[in-house]
JSON list of C-alpha atoms in Angstrom, two decimals:
[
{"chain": "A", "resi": 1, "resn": "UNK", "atom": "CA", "xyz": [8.07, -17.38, 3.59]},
{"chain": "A", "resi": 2, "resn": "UNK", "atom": "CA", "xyz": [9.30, -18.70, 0.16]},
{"chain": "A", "resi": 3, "resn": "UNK", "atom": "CA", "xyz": [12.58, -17.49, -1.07]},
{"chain": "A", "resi": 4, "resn": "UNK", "atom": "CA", "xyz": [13.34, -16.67, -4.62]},
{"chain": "A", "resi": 5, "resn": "UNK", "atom": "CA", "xyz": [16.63, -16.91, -5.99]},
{"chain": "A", "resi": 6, "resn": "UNK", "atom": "CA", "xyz": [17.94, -15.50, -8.99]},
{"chain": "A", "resi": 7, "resn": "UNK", "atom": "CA", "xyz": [20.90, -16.31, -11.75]},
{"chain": "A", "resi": 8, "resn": "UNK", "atom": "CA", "xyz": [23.12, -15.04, -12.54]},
{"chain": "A", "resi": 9, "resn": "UNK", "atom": "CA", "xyz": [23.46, -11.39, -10.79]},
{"chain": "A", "resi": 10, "resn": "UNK", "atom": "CA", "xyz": [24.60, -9.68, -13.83]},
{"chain": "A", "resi": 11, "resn": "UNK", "atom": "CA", "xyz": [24.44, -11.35, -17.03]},
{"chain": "A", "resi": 12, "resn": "UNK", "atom": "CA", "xyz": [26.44, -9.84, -19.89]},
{"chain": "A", "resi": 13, "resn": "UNK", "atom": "CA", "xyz": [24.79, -9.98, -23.25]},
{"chain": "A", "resi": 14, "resn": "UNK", "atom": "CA", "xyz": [25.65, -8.46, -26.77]},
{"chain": "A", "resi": 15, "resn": "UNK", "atom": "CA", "xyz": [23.00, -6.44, -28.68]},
{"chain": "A", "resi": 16, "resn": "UNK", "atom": "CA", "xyz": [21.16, -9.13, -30.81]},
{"chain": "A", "resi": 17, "resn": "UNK", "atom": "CA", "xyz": [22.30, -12.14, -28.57]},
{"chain": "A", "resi": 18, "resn": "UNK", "atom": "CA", "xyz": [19.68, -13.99, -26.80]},
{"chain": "A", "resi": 19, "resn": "UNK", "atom": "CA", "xyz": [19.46, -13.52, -22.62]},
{"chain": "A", "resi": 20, "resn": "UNK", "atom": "CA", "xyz": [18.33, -16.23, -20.08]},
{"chain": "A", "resi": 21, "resn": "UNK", "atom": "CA", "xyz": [17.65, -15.35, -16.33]},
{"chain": "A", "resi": 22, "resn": "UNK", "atom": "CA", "xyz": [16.78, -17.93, -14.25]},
{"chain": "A", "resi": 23, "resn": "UNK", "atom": "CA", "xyz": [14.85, -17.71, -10.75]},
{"chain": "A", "resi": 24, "resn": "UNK", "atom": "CA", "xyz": [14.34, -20.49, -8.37]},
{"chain": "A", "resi": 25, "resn": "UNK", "atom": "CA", "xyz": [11.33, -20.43, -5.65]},
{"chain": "A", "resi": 26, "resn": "UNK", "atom": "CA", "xyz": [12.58, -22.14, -1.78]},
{"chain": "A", "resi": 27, "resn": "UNK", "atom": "CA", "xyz": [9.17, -24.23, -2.59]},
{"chain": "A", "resi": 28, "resn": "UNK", "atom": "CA", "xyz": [6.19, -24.89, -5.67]},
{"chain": "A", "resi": 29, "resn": "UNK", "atom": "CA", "xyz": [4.84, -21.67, -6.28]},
{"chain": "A", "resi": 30, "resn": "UNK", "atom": "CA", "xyz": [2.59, -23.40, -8.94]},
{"chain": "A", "resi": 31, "resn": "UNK", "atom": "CA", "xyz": [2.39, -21.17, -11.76]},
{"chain": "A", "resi": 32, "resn": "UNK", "atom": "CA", "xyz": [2.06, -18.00, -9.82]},
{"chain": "A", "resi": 33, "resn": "UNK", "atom": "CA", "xyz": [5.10, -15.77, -10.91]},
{"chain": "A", "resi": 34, "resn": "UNK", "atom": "CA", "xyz": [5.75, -13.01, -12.46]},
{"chain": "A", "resi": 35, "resn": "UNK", "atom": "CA", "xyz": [8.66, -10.71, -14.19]},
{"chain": "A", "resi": 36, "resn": "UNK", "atom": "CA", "xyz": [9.27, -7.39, -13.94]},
{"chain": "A", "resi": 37, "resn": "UNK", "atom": "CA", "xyz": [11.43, -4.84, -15.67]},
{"chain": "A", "resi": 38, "resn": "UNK", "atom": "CA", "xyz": [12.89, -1.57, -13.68]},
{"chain": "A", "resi": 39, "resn": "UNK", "atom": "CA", "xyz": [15.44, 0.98, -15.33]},
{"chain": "A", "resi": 40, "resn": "UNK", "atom": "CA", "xyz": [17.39, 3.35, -13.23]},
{"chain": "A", "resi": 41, "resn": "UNK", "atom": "CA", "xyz": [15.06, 5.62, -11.61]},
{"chain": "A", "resi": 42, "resn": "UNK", "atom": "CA", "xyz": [11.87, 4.54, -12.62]},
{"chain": "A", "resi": 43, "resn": "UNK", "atom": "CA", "xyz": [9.64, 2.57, -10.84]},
{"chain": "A", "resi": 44, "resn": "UNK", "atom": "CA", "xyz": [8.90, -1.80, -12.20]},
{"chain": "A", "resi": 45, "resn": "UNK", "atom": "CA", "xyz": [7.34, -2.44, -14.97]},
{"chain": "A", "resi": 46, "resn": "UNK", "atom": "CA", "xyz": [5.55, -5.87, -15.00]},
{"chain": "A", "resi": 47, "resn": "UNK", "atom": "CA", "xyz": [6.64, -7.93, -17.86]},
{"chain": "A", "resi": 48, "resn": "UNK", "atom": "CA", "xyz": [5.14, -11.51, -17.58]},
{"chain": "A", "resi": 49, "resn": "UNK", "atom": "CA", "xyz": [2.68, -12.89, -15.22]},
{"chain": "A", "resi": 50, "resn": "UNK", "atom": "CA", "xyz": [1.28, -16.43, -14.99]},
{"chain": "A", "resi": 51, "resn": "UNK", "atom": "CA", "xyz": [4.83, -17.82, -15.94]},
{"chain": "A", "resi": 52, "resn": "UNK", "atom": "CA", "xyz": [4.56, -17.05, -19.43]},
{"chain": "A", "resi": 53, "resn": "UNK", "atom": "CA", "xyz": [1.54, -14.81, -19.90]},
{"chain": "A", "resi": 54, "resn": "UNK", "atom": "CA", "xyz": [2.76, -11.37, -21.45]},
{"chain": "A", "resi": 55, "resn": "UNK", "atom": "CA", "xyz": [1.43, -8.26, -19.86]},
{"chain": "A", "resi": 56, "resn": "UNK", "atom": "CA", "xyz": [-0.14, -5.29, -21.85]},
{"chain": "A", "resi": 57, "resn": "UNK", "atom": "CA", "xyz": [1.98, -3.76, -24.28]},
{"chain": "A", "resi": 58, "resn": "UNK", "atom": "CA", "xyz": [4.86, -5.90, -23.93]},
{"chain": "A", "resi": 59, "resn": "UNK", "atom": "CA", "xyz": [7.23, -7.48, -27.24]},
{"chain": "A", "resi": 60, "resn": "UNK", "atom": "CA", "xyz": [7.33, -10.61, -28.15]},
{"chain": "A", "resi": 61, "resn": "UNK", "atom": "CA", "xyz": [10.65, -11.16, -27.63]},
{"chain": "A", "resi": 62, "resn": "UNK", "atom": "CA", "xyz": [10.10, -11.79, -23.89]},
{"chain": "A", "resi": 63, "resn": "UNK", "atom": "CA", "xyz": [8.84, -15.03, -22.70]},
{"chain": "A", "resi": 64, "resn": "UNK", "atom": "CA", "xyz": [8.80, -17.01, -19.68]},
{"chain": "A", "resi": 65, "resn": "UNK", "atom": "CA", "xyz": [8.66, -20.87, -19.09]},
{"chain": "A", "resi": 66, "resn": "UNK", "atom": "CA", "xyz": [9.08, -23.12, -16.01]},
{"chain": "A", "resi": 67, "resn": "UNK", "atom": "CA", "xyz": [6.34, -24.28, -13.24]},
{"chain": "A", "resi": 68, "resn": "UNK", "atom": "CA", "xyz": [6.34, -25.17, -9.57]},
{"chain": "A", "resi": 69, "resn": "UNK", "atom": "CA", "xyz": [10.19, -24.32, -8.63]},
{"chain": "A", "resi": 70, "resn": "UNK", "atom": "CA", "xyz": [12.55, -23.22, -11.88]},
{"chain": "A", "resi": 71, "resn": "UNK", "atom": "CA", "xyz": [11.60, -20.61, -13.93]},
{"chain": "A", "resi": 72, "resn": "UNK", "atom": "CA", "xyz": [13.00, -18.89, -16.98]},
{"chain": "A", "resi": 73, "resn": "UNK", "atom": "CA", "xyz": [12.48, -15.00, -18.53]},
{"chain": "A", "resi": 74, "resn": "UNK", "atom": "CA", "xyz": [13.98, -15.49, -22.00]},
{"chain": "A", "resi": 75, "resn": "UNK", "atom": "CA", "xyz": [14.52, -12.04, -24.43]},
{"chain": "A", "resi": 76, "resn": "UNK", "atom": "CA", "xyz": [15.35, -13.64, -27.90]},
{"chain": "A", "resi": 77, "resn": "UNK", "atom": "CA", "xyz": [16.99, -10.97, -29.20]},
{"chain": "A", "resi": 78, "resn": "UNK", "atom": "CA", "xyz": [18.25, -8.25, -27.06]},
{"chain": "A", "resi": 79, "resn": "UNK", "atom": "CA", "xyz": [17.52, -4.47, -27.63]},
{"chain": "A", "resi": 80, "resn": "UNK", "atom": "CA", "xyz": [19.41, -1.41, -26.41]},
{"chain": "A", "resi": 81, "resn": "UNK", "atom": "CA", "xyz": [16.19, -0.72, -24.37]},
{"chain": "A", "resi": 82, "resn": "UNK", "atom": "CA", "xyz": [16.11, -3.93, -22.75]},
{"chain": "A", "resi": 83, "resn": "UNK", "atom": "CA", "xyz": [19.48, -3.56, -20.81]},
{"chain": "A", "resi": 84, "resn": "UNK", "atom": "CA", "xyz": [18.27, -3.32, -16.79]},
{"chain": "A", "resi": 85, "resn": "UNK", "atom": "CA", "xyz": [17.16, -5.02, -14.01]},
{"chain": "A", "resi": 86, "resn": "UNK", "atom": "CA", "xyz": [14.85, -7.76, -13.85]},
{"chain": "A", "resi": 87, "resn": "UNK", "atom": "CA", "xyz": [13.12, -9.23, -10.71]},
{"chain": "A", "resi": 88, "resn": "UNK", "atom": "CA", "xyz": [10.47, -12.08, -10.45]},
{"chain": "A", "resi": 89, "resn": "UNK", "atom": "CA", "xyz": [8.05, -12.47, -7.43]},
{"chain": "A", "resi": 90, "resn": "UNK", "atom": "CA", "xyz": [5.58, -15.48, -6.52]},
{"chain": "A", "resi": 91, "resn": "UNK", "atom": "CA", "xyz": [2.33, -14.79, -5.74]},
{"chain": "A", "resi": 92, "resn": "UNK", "atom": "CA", "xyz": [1.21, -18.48, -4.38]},
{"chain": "A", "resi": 93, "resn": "UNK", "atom": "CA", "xyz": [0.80, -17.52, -1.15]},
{"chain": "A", "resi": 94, "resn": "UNK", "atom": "CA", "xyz": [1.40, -14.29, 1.96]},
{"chain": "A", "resi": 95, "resn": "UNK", "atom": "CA", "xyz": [3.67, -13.19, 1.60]},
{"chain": "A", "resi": 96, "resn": "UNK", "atom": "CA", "xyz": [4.35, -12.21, -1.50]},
{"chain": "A", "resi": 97, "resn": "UNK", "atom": "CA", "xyz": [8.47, -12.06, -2.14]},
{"chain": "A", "resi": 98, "resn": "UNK", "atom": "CA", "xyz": [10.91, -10.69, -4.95]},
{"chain": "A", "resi": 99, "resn": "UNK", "atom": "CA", "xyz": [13.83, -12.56, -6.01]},
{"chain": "A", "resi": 100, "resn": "UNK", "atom": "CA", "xyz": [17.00, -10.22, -5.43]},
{"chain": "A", "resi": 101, "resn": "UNK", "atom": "CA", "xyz": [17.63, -9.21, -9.37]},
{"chain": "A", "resi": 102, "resn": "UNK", "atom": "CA", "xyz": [19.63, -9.81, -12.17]},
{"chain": "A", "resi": 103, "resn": "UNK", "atom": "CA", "xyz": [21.50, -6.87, -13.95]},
{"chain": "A", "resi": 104, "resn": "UNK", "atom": "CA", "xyz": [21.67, -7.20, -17.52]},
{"chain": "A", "resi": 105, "resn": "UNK", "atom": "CA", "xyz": [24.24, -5.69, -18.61]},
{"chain": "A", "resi": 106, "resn": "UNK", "atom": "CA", "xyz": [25.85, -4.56, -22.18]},
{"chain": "A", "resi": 107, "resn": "UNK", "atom": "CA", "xyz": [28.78, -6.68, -22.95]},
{"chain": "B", "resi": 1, "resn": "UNK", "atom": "CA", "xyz": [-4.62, 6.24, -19.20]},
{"chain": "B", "resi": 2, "resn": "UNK", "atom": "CA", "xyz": [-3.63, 4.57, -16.00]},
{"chain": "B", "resi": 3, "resn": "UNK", "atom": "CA", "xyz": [-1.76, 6.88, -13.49]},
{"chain": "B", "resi": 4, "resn": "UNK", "atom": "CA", "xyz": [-0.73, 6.76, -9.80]},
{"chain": "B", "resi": 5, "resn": "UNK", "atom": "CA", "xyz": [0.79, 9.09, -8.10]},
{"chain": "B", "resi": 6, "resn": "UNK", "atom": "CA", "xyz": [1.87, 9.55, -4.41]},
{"chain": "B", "resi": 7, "resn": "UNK", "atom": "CA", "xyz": [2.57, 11.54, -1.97]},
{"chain": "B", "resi": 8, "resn": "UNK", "atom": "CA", "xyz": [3.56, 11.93, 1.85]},
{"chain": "B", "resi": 9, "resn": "UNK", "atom": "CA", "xyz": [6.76, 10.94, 2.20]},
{"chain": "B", "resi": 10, "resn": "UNK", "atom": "CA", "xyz": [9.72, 12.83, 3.89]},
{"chain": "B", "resi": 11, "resn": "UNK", "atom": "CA", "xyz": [12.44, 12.89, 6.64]},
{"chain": "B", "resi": 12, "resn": "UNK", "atom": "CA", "xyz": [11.07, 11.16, 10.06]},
{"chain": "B", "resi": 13, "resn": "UNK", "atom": "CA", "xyz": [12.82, 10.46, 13.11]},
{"chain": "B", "resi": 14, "resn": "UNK", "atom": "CA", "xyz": [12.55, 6.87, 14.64]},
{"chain": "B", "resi": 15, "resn": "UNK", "atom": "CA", "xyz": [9.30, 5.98, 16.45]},
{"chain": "B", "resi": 16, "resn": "UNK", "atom": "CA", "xyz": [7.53, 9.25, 14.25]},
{"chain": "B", "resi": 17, "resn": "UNK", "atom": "CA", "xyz": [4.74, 9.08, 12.04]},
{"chain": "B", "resi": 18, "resn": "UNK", "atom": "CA", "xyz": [3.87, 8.97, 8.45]},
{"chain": "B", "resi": 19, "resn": "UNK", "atom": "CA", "xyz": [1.16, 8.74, 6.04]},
{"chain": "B", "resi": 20, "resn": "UNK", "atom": "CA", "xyz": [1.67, 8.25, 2.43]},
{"chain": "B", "resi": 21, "resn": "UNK", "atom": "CA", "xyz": [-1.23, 8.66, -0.42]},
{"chain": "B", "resi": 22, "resn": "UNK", "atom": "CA", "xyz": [-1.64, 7.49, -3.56]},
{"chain": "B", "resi": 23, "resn": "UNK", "atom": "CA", "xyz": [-3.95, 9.53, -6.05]},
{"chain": "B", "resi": 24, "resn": "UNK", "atom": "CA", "xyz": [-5.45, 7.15, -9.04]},
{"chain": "B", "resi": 25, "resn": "UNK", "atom": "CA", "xyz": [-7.12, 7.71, -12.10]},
{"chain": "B", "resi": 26, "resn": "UNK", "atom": "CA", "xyz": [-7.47, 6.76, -15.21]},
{"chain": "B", "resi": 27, "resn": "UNK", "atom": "CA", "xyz": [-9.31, 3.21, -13.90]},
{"chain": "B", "resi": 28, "resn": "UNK", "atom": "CA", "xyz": [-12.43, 1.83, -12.24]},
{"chain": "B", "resi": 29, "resn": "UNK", "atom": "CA", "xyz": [-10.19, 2.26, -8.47]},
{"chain": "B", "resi": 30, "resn": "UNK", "atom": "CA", "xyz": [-13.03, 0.11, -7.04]},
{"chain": "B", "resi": 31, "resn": "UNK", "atom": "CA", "xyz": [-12.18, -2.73, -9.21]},
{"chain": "B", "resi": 32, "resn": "UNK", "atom": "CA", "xyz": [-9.08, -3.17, -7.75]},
{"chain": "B", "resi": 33, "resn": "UNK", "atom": "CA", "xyz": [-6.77, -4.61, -5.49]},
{"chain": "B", "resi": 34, "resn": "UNK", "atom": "CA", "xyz": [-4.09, -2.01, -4.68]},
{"chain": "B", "resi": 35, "resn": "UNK", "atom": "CA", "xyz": [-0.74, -2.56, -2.95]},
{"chain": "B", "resi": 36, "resn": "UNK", "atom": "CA", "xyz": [2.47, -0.85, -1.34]},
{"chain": "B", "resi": 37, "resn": "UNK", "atom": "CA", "xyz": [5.63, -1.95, -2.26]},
{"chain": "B", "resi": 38, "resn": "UNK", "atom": "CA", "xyz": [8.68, -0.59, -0.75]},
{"chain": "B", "resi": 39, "resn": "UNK", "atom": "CA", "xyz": [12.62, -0.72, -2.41]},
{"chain": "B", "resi": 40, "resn": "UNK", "atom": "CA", "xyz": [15.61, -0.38, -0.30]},
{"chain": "B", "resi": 41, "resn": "UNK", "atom": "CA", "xyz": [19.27, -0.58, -1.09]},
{"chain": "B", "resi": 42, "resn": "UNK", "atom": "CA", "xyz": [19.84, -3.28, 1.26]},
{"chain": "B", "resi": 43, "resn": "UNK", "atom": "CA", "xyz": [16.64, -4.97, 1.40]},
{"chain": "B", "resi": 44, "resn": "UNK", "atom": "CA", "xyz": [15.44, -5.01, -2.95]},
{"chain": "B", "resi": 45, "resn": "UNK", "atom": "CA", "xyz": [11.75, -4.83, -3.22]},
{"chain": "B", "resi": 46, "resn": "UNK", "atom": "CA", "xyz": [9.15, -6.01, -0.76]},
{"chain": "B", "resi": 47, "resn": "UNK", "atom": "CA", "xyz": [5.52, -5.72, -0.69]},
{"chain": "B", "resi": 48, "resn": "UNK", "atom": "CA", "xyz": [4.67, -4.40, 2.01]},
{"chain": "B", "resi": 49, "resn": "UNK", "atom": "CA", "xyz": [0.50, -4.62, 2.53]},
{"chain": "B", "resi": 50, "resn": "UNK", "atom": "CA", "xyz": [-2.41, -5.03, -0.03]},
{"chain": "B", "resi": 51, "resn": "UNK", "atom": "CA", "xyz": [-5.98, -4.50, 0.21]},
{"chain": "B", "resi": 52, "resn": "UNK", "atom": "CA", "xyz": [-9.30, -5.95, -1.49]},
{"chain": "B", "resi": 53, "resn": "UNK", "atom": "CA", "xyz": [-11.36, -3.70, -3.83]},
{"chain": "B", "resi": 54, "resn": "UNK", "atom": "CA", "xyz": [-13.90, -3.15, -1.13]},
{"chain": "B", "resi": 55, "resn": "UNK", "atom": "CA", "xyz": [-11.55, -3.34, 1.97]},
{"chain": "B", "resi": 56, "resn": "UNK", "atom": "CA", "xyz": [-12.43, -6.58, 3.04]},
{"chain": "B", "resi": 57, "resn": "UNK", "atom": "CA", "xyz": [-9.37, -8.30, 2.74]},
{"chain": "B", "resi": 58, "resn": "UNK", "atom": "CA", "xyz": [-5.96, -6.71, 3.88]},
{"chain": "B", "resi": 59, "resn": "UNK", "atom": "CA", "xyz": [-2.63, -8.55, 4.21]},
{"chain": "B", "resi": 60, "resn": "UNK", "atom": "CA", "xyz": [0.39, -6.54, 5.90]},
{"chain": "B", "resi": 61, "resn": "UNK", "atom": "CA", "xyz": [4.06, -8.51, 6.20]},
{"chain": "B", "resi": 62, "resn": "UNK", "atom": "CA", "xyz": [5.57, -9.47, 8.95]},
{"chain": "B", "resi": 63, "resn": "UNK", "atom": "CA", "xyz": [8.46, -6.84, 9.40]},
{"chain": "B", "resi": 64, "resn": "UNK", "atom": "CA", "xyz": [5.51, -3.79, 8.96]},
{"chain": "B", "resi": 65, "resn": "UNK", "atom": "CA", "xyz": [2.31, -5.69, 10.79]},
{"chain": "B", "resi": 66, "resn": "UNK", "atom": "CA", "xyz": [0.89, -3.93, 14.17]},
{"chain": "B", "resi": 67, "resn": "UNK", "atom": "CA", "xyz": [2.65, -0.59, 12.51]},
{"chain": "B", "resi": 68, "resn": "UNK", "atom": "CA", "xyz": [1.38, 0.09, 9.20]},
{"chain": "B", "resi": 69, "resn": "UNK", "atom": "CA", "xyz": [-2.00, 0.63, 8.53]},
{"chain": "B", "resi": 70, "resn": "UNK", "atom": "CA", "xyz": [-3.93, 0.72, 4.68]},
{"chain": "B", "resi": 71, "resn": "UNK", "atom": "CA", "xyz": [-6.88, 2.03, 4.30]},
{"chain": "B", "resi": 72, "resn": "UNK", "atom": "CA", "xyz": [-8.70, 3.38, 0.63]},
{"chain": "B", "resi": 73, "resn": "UNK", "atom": "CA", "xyz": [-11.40, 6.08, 0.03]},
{"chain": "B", "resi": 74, "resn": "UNK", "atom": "CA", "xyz": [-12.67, 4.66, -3.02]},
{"chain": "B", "resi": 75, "resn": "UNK", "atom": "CA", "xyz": [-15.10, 7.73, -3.68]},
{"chain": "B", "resi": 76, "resn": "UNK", "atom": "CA", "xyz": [-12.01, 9.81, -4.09]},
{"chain": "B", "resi": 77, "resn": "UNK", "atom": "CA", "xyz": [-9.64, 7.12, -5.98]},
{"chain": "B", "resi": 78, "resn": "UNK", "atom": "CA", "xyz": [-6.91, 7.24, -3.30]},
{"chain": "B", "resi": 79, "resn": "UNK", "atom": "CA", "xyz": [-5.03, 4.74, -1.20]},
{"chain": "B", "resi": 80, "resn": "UNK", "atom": "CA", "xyz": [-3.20, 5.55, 2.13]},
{"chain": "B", "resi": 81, "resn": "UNK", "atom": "CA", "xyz": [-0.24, 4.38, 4.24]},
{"chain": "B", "resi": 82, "resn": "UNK", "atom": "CA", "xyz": [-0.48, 5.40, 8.03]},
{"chain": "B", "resi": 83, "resn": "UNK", "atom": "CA", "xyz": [2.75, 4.25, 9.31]},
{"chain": "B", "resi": 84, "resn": "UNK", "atom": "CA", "xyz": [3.89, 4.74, 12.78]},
{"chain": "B", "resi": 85, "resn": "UNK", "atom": "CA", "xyz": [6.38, 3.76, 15.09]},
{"chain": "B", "resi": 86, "resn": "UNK", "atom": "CA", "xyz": [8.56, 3.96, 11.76]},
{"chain": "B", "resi": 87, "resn": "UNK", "atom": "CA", "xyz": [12.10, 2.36, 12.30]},
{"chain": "B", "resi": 88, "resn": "UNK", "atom": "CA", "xyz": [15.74, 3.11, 10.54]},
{"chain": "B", "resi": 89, "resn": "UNK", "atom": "CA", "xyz": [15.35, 0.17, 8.26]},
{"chain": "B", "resi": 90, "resn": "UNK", "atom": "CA", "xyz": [11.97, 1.11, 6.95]},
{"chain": "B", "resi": 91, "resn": "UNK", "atom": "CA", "xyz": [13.85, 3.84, 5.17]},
{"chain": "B", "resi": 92, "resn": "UNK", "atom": "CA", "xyz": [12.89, 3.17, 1.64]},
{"chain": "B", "resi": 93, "resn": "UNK", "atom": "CA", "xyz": [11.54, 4.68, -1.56]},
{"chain": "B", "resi": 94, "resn": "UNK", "atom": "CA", "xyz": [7.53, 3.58, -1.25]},
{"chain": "B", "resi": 95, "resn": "UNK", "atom": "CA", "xyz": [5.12, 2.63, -4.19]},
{"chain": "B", "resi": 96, "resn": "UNK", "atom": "CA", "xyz": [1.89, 2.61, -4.88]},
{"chain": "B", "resi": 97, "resn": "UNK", "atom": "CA", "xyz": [0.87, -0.32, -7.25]},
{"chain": "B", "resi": 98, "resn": "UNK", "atom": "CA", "xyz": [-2.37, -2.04, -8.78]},
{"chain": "B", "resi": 99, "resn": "UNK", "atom": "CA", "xyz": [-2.87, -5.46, -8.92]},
{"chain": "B", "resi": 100, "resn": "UNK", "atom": "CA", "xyz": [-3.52, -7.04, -11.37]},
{"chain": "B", "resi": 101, "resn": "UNK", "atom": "CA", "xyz": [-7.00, -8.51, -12.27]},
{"chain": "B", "resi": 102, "resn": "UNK", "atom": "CA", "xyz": [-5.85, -11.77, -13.46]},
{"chain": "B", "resi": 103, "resn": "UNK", "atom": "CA", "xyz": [-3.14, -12.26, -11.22]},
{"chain": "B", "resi": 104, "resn": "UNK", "atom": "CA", "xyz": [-1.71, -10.84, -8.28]},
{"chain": "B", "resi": 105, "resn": "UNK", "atom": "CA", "xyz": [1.31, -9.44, -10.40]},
{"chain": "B", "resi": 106, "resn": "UNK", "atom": "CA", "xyz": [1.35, -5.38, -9.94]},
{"chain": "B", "resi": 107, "resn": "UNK", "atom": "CA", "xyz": [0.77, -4.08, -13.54]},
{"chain": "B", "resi": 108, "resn": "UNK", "atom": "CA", "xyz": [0.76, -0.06, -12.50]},
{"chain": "B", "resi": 109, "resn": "UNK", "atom": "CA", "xyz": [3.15, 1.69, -10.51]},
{"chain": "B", "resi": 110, "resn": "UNK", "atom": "CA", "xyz": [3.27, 4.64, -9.26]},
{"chain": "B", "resi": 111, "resn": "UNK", "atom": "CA", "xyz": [6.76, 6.98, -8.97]},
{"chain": "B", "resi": 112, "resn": "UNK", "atom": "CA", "xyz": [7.27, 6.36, -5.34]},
{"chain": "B", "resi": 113, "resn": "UNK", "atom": "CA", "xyz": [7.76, 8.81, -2.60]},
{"chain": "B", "resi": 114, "resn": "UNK", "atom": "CA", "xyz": [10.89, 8.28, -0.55]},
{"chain": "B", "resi": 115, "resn": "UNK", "atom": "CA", "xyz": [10.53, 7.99, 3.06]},
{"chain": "B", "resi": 116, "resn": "UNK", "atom": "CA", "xyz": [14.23, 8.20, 5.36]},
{"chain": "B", "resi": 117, "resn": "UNK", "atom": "CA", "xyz": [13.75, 7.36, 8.87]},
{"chain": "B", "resi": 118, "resn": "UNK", "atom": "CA", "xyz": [16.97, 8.96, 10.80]},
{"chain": "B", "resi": 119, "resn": "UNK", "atom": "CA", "xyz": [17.88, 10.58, 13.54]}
]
């Protein structure tokens, strides 16, 4: 099973300030990753999917780089709405596995 | 629009039964691949099991396989979860998600139904 790792566990940003969260796969996943977005007490919400392939609906200010191992969701320019939890998952191969989250967090 | 919603869960002691439904609409459900995805405090997100469009391919994880069964009815746009022999630790809230046509990222969710397995 491949492990993904993500930094830091809470990142504290200002409003307007740019946030990096970085995930790390135990092996290449290729470019099979995605991000997702979940607020408190709603379900995920998928963000970015083939690396850096933005799903339906969702700013530009998000954007995702990296390949095989190290990977990178980038928001450019934080919004009050943006502040939650943010997960990425590999789908290379069964099974399919989360990284543990990073809480971004209002500074 | 896109909407999933499920249903099903509950309180069940260990080695009960369960079976959790997910209603869609709003999509071609055939189209699809559709997936459960379970959350736990201790445990973050895990997919669980997905299944093909036509039920031809279905993938369970290890910590669920030989317990958990999916199944779809296409006809009626729904998705099920039998699980049995259900364990403390499977205590978790449960989602119903679509997968996504050009990937295998989940791009619909459902609310999720919370199943607690206690005695």
């Amino acid at each position: 099973e491949i492990v993904m790792t993500q930094s830091p566990a809470t990142l504290s940003v200002s409003p307007g300030e740019r946030g990096t969260l970085s995930c790390r796969a135990s092996q290449s996943v290729s470019k099979n990753l995605a991000w997702y977005q979940q607020k408190p007490g709603q379900a995920p919400r998928l963000l970015i999917y083939g690396v850096s392939t933005r799903a339906t609906g969702i700013p530009a200010r998000f954007s995702g780089s990296g390949s095989e191992t190290e990977f990178t969701l980038t928001i450019s320019s934080l919004q009050s709405e943006d502040f939650a939890l943010y997960y990425c998952q590999h789908y290379n191969e069964w099974p399919y596995t989360f990284g543990q989250g990073t809480k971004l967090d209002l500074k | 629009q896109v909407q999933l919603v499920e249903s099903g869960g509950g309180l069940v002691r260990p080695g009960g039964s369960l079976r959790l439904s997910c209603a869609a609409s709003g999509f071609t459900f055939s189209d699809y691949y559709m997936a459960w995805v379970r959350q736990s405090p201790g445990k973050g997100l895990e997919w669980v099991s997905y299944v093909s469009g036509g039920s031809g391919y279905i993938y369970y994880a290890d910590s669920v396989k030989g317990r958990f069964t999916i199944s779809r009815d296409n006809a009626k746009k729904l998705l099920f979860l039998q699980m049995n022999s259900l364990r403390v630790e499977d205590t978790a809230v449960y989602y119903c998600a679509r997968v996504d046509l050009h990937s295998y990222g989940l791009d619909y969710w459902g609310q999720g139904t919370l199943v607690t397995v206690s005695s």
